[in-house]
Coordinates of C-alpha atoms in Angstrom, one line a residue:
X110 CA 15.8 195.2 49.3
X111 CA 17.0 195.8 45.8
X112 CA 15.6 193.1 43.0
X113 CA 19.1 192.2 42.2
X114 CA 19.7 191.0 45.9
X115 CA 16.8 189.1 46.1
X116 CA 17.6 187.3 43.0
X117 CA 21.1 186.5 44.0
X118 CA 19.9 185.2 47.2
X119 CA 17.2 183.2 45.2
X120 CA 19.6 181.6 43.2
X121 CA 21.9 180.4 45.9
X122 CA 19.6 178.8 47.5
X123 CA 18.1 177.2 44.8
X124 CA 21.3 176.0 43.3
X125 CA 21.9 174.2 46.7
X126 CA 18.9 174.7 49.5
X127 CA 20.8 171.8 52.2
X128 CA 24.0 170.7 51.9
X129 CA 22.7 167.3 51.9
X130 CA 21.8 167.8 47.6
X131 CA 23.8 168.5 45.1
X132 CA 24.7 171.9 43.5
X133 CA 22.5 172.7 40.9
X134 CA 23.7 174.5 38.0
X135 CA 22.0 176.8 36.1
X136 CA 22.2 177.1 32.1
X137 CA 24.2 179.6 30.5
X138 CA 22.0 182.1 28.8
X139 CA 19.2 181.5 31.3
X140 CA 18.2 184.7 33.0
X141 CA 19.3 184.0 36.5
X142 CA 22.7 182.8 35.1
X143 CA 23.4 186.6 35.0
X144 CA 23.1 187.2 38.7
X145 CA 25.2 183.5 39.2
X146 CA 29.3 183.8 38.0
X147 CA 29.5 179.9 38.9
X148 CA 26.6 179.0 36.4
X149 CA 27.4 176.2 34.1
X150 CA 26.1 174.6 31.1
X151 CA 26.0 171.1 32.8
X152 CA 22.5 171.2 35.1
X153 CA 22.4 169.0 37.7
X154 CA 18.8 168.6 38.3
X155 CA 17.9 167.6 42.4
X156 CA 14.1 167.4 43.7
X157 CA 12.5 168.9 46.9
X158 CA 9.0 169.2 48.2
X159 CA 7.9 172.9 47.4
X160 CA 6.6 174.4 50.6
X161 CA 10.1 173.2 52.0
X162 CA 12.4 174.8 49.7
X163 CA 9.7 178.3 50.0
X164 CA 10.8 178.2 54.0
X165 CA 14.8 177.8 52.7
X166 CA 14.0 181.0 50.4
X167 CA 11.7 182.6 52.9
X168 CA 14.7 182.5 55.9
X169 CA 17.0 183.4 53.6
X170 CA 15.8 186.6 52.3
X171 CA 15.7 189.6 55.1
X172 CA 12.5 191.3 56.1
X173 CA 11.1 194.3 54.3
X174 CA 13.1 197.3 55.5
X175 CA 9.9 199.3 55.9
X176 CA 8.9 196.6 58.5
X177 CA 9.7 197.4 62.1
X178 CA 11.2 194.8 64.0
X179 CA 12.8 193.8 67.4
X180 CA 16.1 193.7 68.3
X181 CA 16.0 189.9 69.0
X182 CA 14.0 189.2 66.4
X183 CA 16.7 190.7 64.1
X184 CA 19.0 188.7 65.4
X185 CA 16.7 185.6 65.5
X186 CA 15.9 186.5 61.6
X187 CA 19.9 186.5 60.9
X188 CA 20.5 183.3 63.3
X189 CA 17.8 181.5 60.4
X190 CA 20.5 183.3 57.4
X191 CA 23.3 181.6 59.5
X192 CA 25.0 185.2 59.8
X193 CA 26.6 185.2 63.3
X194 CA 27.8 188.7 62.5
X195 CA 24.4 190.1 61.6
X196 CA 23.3 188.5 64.9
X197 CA 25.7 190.1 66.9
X198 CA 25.2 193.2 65.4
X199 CA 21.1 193.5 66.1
X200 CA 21.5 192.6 69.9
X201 CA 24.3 195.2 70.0
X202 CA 22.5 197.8 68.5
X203 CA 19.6 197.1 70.8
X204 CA 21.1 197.1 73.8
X205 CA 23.2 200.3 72.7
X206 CA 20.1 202.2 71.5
X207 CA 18.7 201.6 75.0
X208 CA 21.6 202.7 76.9
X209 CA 22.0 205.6 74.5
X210 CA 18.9 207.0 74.8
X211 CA 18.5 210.9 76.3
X212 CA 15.8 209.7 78.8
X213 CA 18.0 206.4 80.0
X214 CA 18.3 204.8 83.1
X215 CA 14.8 204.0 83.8
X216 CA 13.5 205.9 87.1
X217 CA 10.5 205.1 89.8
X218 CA 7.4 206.4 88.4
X219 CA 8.0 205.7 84.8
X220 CA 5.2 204.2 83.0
X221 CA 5.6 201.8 80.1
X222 CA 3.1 201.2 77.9
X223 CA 3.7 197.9 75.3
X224 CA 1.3 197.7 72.5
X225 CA 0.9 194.1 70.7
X226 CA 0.1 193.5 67.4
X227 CA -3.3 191.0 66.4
X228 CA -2.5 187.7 66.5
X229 CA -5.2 184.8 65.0
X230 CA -7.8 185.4 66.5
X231 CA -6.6 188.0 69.4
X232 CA -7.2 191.3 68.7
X233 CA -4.6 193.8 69.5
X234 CA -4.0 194.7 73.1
X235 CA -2.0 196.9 75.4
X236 CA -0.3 196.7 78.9
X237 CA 0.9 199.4 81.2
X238 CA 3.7 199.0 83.8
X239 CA 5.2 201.1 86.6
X240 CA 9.1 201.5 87.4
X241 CA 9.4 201.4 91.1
X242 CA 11.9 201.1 93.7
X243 CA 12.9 197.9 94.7
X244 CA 14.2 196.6 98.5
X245 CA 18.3 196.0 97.0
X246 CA 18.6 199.2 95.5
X247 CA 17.8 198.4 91.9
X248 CA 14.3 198.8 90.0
X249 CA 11.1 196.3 89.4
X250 CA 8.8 196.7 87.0
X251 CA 5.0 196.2 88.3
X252 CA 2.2 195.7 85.5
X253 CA -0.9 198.0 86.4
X254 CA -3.3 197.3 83.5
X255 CA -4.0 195.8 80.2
X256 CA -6.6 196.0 77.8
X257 CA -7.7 192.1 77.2
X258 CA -11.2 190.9 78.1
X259 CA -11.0 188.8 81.5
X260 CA -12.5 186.1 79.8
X261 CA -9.5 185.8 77.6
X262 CA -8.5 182.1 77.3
X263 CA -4.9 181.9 78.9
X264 CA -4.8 185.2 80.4
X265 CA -2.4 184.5 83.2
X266 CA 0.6 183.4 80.6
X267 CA -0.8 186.5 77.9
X268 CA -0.2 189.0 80.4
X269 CA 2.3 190.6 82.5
X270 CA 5.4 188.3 81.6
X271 CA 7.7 191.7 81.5
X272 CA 7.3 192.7 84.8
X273 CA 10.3 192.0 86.5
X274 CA 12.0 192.5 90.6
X275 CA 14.8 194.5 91.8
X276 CA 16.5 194.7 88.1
X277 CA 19.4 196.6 87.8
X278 CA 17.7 197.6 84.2
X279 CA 14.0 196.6 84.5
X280 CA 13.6 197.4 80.9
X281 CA 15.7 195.6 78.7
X282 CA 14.1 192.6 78.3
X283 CA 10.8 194.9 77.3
X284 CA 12.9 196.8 74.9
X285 CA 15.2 193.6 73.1
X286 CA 11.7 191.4 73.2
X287 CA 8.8 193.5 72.4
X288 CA 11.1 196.3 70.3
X289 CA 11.4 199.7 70.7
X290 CA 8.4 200.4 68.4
X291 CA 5.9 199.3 70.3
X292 CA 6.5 201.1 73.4
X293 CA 5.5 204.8 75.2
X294 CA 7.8 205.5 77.7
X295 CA 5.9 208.4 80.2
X296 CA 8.4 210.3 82.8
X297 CA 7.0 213.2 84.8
X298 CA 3.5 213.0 82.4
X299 CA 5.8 213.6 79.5
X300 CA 6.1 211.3 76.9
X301 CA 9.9 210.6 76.5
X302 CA 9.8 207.9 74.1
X303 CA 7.0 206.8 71.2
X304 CA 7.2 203.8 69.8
X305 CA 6.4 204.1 65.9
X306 CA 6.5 207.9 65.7
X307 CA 8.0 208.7 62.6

């Protein structure tokens, strides 16, 4: 994101972080008055506990573009900027660069691989699934390995929470939750899609 956009963005919010305190105006001649048309040289001054008004700025400003994301958690991160369109727009484009895809519908026999990220004190881990027939004519998605320790506290809920029954698209919630980038998608011992390639 351009400096000037993040400044913008940091001065709205800080002229008015909640609508419950009153619009803050900035001084004309200050720097940020520049990137403010509505500045004025009355300042209303209003107080707020720092690490609170950081989260207002924080869920304000978008993520890094260089920084791989989900589909719902593009939607989730535009829900916190209160832009419904944005929302929309990041499931839509997640479900459409599913169904798009040259290697889509999923068939029996495809592996999925999901890789996660470290998280406290979890390293980061792996899990493999299998696309199989299901007994209604649609698809279930089995896990068949992951790379945790047993020991792992909490494996049962860590584990396996993609696999799904006879889905008519086993993969979507895989693909909106975890994000296309951190799956390998095998078909026929060919790798059809690679999460993170560049």
């Amino acid at each position: 994101m351009r400096r000037s956009e993040a400044l913008k963005i940091i001065t709205r919010v800080l002229r008015q972080p909640v609508d419950t305190v009153p619009t803050a105006d900035l001084i004309s001649g200050h720097p940020l008055a520049a990137f403010d048309p509505d500045a004025t040289d009355r300042p209303k001054p209003w107080a707020m506990q720092v690490d609170v008004l950081a989260l207002k700025i924080a869920a304000q400003l978008p993520l890094d573009e260089g920084v791989e994301q989900s589909p719902l958690a593009r939607a989730e991160d535009a829900k916190r900027r209160r832009d419904l369109g944005a929302e929309l727009a990041a499931l839509q484009q997640g479900h459409a660069d599913l169904t798009t895809a040259p290697w889509y519908p999923s068939r029996p026999g495809d592996l999925v691989h999901v890789h996660y990220e470290p998280v406290g004190q979890m390293a980061s881990f792996g899990e493999t699934y299998q696309v199989v027939a299901a007994a209604h004519g649609f698809l279930s998605m089995r896990l068949l390995c992951h790379t945790l320790p047993d020991d792992t506290e909490f494996l049962e809920g860590l584990v396996g929470c993609f696999a799904v029954d006879d889905d008519p698209d086993p993969l979507m919630e895989l693909w909106m939750e975890a994000g296309p980038h951190r799956l390998t998608i095998v078909r026929d011992g060919r790798p059809v899609h690679i999460g993170g390639a560049r």
